[in-house]
PDB file of C-alpha atoms in Angstrom:
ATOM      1  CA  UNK W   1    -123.939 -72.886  49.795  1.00 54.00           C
ATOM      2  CA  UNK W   2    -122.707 -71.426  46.429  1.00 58.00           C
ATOM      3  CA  UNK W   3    -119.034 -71.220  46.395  1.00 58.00           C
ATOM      4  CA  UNK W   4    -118.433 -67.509  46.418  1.00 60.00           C
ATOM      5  CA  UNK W   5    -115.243 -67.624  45.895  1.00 63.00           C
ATOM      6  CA  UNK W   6    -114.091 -65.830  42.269  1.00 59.00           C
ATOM      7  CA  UNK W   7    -111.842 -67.225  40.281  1.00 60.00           C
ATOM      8  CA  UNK W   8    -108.192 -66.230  40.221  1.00 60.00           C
ATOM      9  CA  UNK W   9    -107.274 -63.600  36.808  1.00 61.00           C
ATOM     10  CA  UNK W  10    -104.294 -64.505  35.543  1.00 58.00           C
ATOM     11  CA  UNK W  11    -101.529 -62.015  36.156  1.00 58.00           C
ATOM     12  CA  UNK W  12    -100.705 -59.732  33.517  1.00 57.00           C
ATOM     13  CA  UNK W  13     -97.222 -60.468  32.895  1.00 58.00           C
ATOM     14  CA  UNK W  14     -94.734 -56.943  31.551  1.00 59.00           C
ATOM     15  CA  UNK W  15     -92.598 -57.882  29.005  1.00 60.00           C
ATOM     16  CA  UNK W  16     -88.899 -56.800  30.353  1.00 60.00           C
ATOM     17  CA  UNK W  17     -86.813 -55.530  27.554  1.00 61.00           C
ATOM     18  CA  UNK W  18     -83.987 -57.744  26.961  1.00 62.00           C
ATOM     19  CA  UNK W  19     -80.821 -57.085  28.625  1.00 65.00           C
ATOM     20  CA  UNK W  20     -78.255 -55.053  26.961  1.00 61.00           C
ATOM     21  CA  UNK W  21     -74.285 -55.407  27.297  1.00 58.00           C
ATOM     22  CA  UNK W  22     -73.143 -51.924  29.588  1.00 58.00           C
ATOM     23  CA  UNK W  23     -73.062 -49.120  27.140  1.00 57.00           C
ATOM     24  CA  UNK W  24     -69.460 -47.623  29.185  1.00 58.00           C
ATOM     25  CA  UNK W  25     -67.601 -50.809  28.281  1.00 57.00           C
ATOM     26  CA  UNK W  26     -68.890 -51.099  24.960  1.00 56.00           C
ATOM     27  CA  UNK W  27     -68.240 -47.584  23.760  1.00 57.00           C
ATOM     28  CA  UNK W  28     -64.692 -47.216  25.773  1.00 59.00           C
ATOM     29  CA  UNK W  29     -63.536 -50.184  23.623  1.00 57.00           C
ATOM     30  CA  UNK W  30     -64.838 -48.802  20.534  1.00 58.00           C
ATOM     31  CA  UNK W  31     -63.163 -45.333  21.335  1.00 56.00           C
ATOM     32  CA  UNK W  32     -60.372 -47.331  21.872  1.00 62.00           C
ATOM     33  CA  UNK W  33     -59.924 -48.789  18.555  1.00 68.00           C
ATOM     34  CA  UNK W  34     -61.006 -45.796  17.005  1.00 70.00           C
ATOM     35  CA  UNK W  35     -59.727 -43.201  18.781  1.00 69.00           C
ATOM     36  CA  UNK W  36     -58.998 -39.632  16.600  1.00 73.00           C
ATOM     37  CA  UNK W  37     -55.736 -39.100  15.250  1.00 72.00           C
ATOM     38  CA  UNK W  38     -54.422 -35.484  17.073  1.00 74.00           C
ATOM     39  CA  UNK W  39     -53.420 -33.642  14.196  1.00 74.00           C
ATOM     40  CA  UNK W  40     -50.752 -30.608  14.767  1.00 76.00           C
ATOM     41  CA  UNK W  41     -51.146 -28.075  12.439  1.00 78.00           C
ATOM     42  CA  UNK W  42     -47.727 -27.567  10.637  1.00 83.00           C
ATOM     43  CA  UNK W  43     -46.170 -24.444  10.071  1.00 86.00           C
ATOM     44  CA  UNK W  44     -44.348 -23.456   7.354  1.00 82.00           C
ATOM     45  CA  UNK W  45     -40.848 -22.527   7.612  1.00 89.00           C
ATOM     46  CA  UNK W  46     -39.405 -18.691   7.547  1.00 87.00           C
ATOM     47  CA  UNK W  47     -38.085 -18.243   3.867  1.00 87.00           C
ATOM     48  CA  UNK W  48     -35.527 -15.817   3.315  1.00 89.00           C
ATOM     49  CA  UNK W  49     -34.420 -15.526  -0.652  1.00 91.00           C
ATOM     50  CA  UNK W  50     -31.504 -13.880  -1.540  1.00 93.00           C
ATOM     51  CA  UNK W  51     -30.719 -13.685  -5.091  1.00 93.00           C
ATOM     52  CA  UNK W  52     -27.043 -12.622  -5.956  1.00 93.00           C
ATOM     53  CA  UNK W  53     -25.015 -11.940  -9.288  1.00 92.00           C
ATOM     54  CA  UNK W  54     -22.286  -9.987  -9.983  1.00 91.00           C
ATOM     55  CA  UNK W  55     -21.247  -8.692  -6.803  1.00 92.00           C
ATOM     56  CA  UNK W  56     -25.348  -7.361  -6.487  1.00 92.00           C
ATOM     57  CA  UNK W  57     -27.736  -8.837  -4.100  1.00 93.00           C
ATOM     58  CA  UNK W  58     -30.844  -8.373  -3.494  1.00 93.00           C
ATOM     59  CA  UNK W  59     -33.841 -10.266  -0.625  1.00 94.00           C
ATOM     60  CA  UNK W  60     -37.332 -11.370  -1.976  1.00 93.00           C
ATOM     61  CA  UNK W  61     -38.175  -8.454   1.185  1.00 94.00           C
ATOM     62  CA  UNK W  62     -36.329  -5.709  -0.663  1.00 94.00           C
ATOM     63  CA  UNK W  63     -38.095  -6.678  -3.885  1.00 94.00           C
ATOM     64  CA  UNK W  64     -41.963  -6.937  -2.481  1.00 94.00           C
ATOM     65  CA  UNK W  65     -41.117  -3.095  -0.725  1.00 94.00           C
ATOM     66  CA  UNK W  66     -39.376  -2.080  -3.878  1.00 93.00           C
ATOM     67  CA  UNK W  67     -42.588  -2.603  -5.426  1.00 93.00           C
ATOM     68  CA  UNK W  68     -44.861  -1.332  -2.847  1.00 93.00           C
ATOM     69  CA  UNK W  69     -43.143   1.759  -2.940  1.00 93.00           C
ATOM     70  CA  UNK W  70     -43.337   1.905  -6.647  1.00 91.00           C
ATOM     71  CA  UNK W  71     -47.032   0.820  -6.869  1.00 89.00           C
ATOM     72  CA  UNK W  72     -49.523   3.340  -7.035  1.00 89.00           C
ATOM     73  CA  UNK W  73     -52.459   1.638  -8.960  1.00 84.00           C
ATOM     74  CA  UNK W  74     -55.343  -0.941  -6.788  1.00 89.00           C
ATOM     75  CA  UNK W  75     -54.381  -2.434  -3.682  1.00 92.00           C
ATOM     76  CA  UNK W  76     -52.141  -5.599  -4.146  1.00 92.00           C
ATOM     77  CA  UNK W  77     -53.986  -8.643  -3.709  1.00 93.00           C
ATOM     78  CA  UNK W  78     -51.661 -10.942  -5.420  1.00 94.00           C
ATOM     79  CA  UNK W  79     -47.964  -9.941  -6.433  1.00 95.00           C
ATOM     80  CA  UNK W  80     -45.857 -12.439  -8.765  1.00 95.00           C
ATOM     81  CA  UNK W  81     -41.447 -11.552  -9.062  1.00 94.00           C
ATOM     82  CA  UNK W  82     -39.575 -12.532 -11.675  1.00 94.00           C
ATOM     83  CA  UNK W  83     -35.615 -11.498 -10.565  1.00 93.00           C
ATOM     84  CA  UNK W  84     -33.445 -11.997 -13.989  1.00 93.00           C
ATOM     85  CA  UNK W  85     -29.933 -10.623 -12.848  1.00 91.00           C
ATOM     86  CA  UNK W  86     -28.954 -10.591 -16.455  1.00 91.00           C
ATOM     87  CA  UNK W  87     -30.793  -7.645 -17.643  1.00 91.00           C
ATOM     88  CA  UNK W  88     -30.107  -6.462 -13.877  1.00 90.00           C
ATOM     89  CA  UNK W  89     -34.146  -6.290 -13.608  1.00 93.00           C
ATOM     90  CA  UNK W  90     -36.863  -7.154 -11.157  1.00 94.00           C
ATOM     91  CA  UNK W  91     -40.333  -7.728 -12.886  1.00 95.00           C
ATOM     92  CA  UNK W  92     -43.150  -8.210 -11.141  1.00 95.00           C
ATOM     93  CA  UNK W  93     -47.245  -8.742 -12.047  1.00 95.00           C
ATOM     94  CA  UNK W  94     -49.760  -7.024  -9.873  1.00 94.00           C
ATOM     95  CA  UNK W  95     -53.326  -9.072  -8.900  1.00 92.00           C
ATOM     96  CA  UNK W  96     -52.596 -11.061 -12.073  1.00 90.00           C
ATOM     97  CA  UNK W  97     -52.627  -7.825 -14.875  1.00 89.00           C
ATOM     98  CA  UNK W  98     -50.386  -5.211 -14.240  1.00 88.00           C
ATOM     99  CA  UNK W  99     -46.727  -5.863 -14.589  1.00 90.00           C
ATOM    100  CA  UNK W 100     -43.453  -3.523 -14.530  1.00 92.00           C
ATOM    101  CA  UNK W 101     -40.184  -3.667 -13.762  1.00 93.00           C
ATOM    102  CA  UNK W 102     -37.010  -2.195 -11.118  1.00 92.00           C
ATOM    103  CA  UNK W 103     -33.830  -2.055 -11.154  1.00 89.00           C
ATOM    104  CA  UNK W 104     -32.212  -5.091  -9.738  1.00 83.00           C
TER     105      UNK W 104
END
């Protein structure tokens, strides 16, 4: 008798992919060493400028309404104060052109 009997296929072998180190430890210790600086925003102090001469005073506050009040061209984007007590004046520039001046 023939041998019936088939001959064995060799098994088809998977390839496994290779073993990785655990992804949790690896990244905890890399957020560890790297971990984000917490950055507070800082805020800047309240300034309150008081310029005096000659018995006369007057606040950076009184000035900027002083000029409001006086103001009657664009809207202020930008105002710039120049206080010299000696010619008892307050000058100012409005948005970078326009300039005038109070008295101090």
């Amino acid at each position: 008798m023939a041998n019936t009997r088939k001959k064995a296929e060799p098994l088809a072998t998977e390839a496994k992919p290779a073993r990785k180190a655990p992804a949790k430890a690896a990244s905890t210790a890399a957020a560890e060493e790297k971990a984000p600086v917490k950055r507070t925003r800082k805020t800047a102090p309240k300034v309150t400028l008081y310029v005096q001469y000659q018995g006369r005073q007057i606040s950076q506050e009184e000035a900027v309404e002083a000029v409001k009040a006086a103001w009657t061209g664009e809207p202020i984007k930008t105002l710039d104060l120049y206080v010299k007590p000696e010619d008892g004046a307050v000058y100012y520039v409005v948005n970078g052109g326009e300039s005038g001046k109070l008295p101090f």
